[in-house]
mmCIF file of C-alpha atoms in Angstrom:
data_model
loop_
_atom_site.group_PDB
_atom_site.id
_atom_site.type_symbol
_atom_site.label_atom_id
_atom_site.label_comp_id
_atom_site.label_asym_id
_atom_site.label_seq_id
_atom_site.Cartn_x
_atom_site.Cartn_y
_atom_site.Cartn_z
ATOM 1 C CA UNK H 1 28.245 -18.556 10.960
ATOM 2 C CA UNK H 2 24.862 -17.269 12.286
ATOM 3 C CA UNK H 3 21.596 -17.664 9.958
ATOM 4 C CA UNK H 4 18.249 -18.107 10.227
ATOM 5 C CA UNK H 5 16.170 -21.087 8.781
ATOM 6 C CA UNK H 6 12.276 -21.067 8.150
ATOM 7 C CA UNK H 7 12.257 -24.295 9.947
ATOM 8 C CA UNK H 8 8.314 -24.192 10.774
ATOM 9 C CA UNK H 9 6.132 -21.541 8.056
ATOM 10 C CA UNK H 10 3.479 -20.575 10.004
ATOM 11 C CA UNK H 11 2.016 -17.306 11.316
ATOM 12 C CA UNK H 12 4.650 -15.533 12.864
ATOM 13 C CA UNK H 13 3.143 -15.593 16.406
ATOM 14 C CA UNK H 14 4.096 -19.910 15.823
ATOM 15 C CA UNK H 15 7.956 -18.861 15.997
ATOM 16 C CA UNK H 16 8.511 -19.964 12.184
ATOM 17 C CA UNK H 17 12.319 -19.386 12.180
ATOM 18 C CA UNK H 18 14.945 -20.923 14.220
ATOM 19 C CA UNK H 19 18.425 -19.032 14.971
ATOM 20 C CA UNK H 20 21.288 -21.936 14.198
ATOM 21 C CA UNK H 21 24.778 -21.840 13.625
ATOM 22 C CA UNK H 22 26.084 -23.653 10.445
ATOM 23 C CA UNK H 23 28.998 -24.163 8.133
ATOM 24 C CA UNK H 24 30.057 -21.179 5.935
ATOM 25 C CA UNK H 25 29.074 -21.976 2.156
ATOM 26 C CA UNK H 26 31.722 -22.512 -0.282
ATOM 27 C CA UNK H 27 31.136 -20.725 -3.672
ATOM 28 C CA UNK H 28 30.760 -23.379 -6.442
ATOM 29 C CA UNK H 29 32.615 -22.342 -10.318
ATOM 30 C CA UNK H 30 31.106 -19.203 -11.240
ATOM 31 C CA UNK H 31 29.691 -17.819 -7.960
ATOM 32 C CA UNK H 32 31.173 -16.064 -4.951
ATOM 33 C CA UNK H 33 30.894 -15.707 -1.315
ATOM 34 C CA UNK H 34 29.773 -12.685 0.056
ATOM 35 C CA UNK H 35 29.823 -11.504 3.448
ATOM 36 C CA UNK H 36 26.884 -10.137 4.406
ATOM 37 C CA UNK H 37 26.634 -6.107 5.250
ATOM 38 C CA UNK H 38 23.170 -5.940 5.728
ATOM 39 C CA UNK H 39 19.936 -7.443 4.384
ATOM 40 C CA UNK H 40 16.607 -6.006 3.626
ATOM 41 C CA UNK H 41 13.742 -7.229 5.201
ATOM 42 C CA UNK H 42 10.694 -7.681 2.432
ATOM 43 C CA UNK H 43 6.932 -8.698 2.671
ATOM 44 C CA UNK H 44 8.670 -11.622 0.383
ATOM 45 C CA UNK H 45 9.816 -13.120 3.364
ATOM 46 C CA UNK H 46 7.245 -12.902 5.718
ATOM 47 C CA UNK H 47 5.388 -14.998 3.474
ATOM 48 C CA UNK H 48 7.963 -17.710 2.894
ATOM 49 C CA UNK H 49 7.880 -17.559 6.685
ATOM 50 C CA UNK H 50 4.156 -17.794 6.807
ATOM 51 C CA UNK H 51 3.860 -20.223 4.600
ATOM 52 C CA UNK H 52 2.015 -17.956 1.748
ATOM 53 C CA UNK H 53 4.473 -19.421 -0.219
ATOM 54 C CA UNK H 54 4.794 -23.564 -0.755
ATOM 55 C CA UNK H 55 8.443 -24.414 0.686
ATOM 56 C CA UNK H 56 10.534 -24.435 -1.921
ATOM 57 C CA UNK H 57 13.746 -25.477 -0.082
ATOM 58 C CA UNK H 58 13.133 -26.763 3.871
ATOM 59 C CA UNK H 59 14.644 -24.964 6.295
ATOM 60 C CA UNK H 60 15.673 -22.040 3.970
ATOM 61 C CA UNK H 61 17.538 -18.937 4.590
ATOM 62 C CA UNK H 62 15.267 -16.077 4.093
ATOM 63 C CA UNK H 63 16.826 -12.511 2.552
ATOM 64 C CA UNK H 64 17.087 -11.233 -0.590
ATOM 65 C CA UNK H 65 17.821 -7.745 -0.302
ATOM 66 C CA UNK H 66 22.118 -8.256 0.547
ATOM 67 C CA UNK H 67 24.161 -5.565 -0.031
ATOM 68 C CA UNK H 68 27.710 -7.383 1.163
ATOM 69 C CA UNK H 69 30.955 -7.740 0.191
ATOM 70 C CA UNK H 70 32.920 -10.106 -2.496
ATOM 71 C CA UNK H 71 35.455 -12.417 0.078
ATOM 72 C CA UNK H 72 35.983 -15.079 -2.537
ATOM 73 C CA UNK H 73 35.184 -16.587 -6.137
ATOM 74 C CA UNK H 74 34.717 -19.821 -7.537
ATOM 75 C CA UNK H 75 36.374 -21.058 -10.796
ATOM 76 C CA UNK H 76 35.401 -18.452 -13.551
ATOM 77 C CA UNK H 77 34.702 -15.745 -11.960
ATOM 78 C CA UNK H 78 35.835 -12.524 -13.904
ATOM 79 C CA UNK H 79 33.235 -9.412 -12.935
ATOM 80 C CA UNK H 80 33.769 -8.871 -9.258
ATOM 81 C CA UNK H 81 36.739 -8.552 -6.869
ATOM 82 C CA UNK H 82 37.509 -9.460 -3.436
ATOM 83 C CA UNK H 83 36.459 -6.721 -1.077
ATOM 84 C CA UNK H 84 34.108 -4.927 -3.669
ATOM 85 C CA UNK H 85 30.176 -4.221 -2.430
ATOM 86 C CA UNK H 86 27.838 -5.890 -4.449
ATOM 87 C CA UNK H 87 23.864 -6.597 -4.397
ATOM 88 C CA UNK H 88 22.259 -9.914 -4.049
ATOM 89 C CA UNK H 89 18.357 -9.992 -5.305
ATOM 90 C CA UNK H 90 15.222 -12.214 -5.419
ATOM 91 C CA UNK H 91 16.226 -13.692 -9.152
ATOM 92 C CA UNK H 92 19.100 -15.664 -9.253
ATOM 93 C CA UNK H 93 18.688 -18.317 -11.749
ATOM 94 C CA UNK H 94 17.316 -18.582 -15.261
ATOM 95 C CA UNK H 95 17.711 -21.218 -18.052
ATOM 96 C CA UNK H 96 18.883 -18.848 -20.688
ATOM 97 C CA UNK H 97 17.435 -20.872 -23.400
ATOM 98 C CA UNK H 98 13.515 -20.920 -23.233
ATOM 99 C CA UNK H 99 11.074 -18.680 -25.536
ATOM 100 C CA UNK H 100 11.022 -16.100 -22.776
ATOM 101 C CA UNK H 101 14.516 -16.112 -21.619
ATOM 102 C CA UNK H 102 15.385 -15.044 -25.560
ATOM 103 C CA UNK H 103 12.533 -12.314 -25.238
ATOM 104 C CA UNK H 104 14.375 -10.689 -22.814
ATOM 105 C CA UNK H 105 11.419 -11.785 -20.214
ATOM 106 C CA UNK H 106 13.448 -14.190 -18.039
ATOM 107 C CA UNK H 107 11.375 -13.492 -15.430
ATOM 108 C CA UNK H 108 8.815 -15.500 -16.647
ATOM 109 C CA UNK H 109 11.583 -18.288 -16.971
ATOM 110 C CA UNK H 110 9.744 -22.046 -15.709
ATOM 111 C CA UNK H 111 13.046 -22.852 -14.540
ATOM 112 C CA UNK H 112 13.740 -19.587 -12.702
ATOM 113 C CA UNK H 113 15.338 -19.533 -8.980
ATOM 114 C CA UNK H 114 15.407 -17.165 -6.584
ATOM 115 C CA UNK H 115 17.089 -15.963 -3.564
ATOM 116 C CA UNK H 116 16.144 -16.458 -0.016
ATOM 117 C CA UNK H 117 13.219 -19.353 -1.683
ATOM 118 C CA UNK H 118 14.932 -21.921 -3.491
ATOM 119 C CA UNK H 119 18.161 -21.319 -2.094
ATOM 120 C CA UNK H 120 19.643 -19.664 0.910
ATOM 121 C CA UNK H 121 19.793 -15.670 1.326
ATOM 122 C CA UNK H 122 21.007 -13.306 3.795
ATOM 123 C CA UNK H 123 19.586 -13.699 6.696
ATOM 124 C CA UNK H 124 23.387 -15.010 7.772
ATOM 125 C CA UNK H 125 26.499 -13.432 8.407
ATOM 126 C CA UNK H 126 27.325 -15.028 4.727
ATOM 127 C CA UNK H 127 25.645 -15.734 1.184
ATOM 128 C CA UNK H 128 26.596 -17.399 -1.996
ATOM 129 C CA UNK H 129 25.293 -15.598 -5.395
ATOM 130 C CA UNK H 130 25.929 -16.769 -8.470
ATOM 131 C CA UNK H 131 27.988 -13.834 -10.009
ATOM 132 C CA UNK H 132 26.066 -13.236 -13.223
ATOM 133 C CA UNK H 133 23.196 -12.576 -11.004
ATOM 134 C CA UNK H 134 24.903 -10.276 -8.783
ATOM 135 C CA UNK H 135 24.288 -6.304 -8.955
ATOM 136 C CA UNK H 136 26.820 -3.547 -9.129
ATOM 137 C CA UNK H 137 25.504 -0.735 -6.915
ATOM 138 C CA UNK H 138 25.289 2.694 -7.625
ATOM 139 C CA UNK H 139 27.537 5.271 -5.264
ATOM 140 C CA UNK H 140 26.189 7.816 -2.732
ATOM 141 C CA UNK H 141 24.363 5.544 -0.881
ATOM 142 C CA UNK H 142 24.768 4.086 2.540
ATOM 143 C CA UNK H 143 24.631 -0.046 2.419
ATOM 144 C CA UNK H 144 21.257 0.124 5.063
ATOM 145 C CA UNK H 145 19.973 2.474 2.230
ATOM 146 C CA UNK H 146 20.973 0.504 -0.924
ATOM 147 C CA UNK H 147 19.252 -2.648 0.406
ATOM 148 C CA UNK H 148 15.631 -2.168 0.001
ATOM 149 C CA UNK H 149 16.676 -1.087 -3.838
ATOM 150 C CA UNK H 150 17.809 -4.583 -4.002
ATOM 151 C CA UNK H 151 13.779 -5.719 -4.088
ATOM 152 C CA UNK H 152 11.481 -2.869 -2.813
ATOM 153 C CA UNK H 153 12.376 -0.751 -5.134
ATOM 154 C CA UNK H 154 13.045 -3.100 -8.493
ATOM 155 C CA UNK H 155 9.495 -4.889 -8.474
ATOM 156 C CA UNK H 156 8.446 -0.663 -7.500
ATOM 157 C CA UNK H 157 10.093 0.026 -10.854
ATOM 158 C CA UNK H 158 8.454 -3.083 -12.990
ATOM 159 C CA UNK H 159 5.403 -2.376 -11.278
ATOM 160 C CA UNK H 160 5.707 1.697 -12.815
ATOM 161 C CA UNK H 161 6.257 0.029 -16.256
ATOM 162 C CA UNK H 162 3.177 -2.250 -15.980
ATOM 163 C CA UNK H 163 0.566 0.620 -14.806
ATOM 164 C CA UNK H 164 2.153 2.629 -18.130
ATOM 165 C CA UNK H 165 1.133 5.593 -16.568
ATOM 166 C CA UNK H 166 1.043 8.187 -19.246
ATOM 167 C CA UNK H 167 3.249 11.628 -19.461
ATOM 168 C CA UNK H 168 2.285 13.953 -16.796
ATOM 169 C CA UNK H 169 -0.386 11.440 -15.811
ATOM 170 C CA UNK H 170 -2.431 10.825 -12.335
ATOM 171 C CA UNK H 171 -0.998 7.809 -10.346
ATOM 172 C CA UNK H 172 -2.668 6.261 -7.108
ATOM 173 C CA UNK H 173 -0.538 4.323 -4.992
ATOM 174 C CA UNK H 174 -2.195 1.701 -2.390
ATOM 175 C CA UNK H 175 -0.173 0.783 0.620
ATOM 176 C CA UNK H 176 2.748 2.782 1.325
ATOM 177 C CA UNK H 177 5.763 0.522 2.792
ATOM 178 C CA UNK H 178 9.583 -0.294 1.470
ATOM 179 C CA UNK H 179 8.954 -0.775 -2.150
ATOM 180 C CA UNK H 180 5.700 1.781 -2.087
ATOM 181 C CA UNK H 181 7.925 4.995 -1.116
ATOM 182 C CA UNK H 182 10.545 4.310 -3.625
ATOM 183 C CA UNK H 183 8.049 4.221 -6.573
ATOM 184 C CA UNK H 184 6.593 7.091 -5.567
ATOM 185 C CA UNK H 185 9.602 9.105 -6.019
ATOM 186 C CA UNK H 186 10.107 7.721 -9.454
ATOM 187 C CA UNK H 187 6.859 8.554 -10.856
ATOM 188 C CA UNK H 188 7.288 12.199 -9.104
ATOM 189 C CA UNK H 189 10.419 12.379 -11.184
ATOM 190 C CA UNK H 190 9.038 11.110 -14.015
ATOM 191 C CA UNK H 191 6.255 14.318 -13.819
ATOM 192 C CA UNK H 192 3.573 11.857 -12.711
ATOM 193 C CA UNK H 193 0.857 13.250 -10.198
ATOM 194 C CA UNK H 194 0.824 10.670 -7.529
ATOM 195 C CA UNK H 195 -2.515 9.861 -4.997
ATOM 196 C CA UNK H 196 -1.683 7.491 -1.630
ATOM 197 C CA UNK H 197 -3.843 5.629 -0.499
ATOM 198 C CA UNK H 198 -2.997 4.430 3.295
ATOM 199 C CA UNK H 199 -4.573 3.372 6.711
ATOM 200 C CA UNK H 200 -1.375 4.791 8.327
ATOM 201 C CA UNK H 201 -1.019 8.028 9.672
ATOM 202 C CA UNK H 202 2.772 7.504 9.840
ATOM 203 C CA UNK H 203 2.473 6.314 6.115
ATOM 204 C CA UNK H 204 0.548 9.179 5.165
ATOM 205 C CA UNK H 205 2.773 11.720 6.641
ATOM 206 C CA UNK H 206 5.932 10.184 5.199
ATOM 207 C CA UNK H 207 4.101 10.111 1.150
ATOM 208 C CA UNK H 208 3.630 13.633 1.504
ATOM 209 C CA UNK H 209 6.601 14.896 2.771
ATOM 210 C CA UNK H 210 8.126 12.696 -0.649
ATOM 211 C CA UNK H 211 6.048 15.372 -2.579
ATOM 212 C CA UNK H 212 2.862 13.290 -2.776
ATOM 213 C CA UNK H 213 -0.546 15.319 -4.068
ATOM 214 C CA UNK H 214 -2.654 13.427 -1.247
ATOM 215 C CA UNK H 215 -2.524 10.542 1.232
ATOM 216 C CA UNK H 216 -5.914 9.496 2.800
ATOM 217 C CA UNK H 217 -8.442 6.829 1.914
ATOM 218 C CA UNK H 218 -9.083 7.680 -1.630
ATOM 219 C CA UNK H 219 -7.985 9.491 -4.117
ATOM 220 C CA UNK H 220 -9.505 12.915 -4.890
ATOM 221 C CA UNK H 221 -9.584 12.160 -8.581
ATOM 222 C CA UNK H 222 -9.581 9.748 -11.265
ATOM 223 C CA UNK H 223 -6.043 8.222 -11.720
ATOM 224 C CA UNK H 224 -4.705 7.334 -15.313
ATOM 225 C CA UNK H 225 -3.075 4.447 -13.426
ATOM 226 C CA UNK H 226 -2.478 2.885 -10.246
ATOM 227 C CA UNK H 227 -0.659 0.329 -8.540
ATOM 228 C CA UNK H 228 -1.372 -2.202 -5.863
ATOM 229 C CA UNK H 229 1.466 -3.096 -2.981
ATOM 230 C CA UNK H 230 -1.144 -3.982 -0.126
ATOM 231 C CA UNK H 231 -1.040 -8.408 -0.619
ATOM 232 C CA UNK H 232 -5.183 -7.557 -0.057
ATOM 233 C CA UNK H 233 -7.561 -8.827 -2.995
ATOM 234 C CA UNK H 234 -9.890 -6.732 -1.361
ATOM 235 C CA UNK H 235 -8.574 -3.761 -2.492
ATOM 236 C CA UNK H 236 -8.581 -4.636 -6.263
ATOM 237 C CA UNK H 237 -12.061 -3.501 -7.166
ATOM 238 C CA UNK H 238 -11.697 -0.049 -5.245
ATOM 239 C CA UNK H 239 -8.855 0.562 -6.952
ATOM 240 C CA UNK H 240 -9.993 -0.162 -10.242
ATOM 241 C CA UNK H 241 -13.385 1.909 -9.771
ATOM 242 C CA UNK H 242 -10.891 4.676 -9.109
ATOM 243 C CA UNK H 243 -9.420 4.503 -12.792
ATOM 244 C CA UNK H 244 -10.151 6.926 -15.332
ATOM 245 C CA UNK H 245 -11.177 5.399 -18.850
ATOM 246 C CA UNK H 246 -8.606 3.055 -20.390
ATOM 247 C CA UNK H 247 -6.558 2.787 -16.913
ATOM 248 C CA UNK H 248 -4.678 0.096 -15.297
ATOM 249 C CA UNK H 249 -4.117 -1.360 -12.510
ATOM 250 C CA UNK H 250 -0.736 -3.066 -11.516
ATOM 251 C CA UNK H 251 -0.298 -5.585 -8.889
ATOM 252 C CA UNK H 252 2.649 -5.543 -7.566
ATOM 253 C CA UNK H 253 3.081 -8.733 -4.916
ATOM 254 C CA UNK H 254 3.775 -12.128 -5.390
ATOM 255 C CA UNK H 255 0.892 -12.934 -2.932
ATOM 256 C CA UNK H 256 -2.399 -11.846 -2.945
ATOM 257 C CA UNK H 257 -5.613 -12.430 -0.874
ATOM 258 C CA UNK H 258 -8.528 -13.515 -2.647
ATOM 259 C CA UNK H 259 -10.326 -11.109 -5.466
ATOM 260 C CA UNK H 260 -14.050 -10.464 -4.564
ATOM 261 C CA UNK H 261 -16.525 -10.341 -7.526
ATOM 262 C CA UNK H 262 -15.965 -7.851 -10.017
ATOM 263 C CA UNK H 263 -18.503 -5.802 -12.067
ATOM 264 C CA UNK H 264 -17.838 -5.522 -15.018
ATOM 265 C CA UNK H 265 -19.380 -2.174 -16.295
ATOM 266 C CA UNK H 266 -17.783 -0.267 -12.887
ATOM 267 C CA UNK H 267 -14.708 -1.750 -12.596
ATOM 268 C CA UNK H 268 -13.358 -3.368 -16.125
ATOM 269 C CA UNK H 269 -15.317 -1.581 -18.649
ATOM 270 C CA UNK H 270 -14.224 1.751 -20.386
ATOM 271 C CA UNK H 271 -11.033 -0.479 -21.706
ATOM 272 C CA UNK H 272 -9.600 -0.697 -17.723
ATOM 273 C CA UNK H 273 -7.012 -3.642 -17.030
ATOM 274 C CA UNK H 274 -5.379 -5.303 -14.911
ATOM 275 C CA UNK H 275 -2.431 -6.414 -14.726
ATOM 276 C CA UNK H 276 0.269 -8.795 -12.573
ATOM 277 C CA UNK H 277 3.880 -7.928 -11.542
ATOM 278 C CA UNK H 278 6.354 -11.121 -11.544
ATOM 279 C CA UNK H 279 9.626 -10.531 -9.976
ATOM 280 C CA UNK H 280 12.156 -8.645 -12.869
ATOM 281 C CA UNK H 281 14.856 -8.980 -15.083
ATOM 282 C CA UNK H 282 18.118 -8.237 -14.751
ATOM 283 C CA UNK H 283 17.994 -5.516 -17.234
ATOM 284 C CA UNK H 284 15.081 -3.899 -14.941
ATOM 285 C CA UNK H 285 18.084 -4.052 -12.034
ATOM 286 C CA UNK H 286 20.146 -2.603 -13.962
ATOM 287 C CA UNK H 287 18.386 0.454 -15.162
ATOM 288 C CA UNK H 288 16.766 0.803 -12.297
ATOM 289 C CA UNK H 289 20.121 1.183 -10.115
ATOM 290 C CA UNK H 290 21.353 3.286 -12.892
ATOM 291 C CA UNK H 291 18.278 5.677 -12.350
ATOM 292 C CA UNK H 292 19.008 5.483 -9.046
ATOM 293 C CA UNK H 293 22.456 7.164 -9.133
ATOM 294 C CA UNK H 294 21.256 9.798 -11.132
ATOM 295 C CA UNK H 295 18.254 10.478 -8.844
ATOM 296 C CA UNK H 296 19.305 10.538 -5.597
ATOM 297 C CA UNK H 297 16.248 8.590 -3.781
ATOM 298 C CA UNK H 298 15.310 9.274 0.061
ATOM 299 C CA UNK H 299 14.894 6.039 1.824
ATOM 300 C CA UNK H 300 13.528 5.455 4.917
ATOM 301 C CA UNK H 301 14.709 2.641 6.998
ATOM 302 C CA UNK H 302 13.975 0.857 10.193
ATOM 303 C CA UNK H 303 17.407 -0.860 11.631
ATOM 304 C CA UNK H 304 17.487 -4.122 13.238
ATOM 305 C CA UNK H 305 20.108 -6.368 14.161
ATOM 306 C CA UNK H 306 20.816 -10.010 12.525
ATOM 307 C CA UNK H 307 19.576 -11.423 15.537
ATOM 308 C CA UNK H 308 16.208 -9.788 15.542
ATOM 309 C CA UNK H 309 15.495 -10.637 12.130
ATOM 310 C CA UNK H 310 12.644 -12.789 13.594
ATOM 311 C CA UNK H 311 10.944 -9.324 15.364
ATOM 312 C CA UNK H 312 11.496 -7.299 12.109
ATOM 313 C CA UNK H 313 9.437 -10.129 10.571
ATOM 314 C CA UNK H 314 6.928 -9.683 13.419
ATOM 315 C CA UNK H 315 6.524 -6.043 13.130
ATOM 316 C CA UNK H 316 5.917 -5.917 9.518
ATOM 317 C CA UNK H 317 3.594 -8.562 9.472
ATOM 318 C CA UNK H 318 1.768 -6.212 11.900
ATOM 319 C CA UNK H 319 2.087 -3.222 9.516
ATOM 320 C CA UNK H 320 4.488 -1.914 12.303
ATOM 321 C CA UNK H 321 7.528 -0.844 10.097
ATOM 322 C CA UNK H 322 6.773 2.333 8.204
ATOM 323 C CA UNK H 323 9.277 2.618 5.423
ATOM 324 C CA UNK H 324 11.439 -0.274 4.864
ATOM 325 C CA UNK H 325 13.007 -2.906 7.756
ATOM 326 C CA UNK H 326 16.809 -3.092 7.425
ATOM 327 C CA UNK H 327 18.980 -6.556 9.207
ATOM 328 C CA UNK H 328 22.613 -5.467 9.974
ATOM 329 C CA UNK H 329 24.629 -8.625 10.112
ATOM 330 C CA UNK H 330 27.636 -6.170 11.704
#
């Protein structure tokens, strides 16, 4: 099969992936082999590409955001059957047994694994997932439109629970890409007010036309919450100056630039926090795909084929993409 392998993490301009054909995985007792439908393209990967991330696995697949379908299972394998669509995410491993796994907070698991890091993804024509990790998806949905659920929009939802905006509250967004215009249309459903704050023009257009109250360079008011998608440290103590008393502020990447200095009467005082956003559980993927059927999300997507995964890469490292970058493997 066709798949790409980070072969060389480096800026993208270095050529960090290679195009190679290799063997087909075989699914080992209690995980199947899916064939790959399409695969999101996330910020995620650019920096296991980049090297933002320490390598994990050498010469790894990148891709977790696989909507594909089941071809076969290993030994044990109950939930899914050949030739049904499934979803294939960022967490794919836990222990089961540690002090966080039992408080339902396996994403904080030391022994976690994830997709597209520590083993291969779906930047192939075919993935393995272990089957208790794998997502049922909801209907009404295209597969190029269910993929950027798969990440975009889950660590969108966990980052909504961390800001605990209130009911009815004021919510500023900052950076507005694949995972940014998903939770905006959650909070808006939720009743939430919701501020974007954007360099893009084509960004800006695209949050109000979702039903945004603003898109510029700040918001017009104080926000009750707010949540961070831009990977720039630069923009943490703006965004916390911008919170109303007893606000926080959720991060919502996995990498972040360095934080300058803070002060701590403007920006933490007045009981303001901050908070982090690590990957989710599979009980977030759940009701968050559940949500999604009821509410029938809009989601913009930018199509590329498999093999121009490494230009997709390209143009969203250069804040090219506006919405969320979609590989079709057929």
């Amino acid at each position: 099969m066709t798949a790409w392998r980070v072969t060389r993490p480096g800026p993208m301009a270095s050529r960090p992936l290679d195009r190679a054909r290799v063997p087909v995985p075989r699914p080992a007792a209690g995980e199947m082999l899916v064939r790959v439908l399409v695969c999101g393209v996330c910020r995620t990967d650019l920096h296991v590409a980049e090297g933002d991330l320490p390598v994990h696995r050498p010469g790894v697949t990148p891709g977790h955001e696989v909507v594909g379908e089941v071809v076969t299972a290993g030994e044990g394998v109950t939930a899914f059957a050949a030739g049904e669509r499934v979803g294939i995410a960022w967490l794919r491993a836990t222990c089961g047994r540690c002090r966080f796994c039992l408080r339902g907070r396996e994403n904080l698991c030391p022994e976690s694994r994830y997709t597209g890091w520590d083993a291969d993804g779906g930047y192939a024509e075919f993935a393995v997932v272990p089957a208790a990790y794998a997502l049922a998806l909801p209907d009404g949905y295209r597969d190029d439109e269910l993929a950027p659920l798969l990440c975009a929009g889950l660590i969108g939802y966990r980052a909504l629970a961390r800001a605990e905006v209130p009911d009815g509250g004021r919510l500023g967004i900052y950076g507005f890409g694949g995972s940014a215009h998903l939770t905006a249309q959650v909070a808006l459903a939720r009743g939430a007010t919701v501020h974007v704050v954007t360099r893009s023009a084509e960004a800006r257009e695209l949050a109000l036309a979702l039903g945004a109250a603003s898109a510029g360079d700040a918001a017009p008011e104080p926000l009750d919450a707010a949540i961070l998608f831009a990977p720039a440290g630069g923009l943490v103590p703006p965004a916390l100056a911008a919170l109303d008393r007893g606000g926080t502020l959720a991060i919502a990447g996995i990498h972040l630039s360095d934080v300058p200095a803070l002060d701590y009467q403007r920006h933490l005082f007045q009981e303001r926090q901050v908070r982090s956003v690590t990957a989710n559980t599979r009980a977030d993927a759940r009701e968050f795909l559940a949500f999604a059927g009821e509410h029938r999300l809009s989601v913009s997507t930018v199509p590329y084929a498999l093999g121009e995964a490494d230009r997709a890469l390209t143009d969203l490292a250069a804040d090219r993409v506006t919405g969320a970058a979609v590989l079709h493997a057929r």
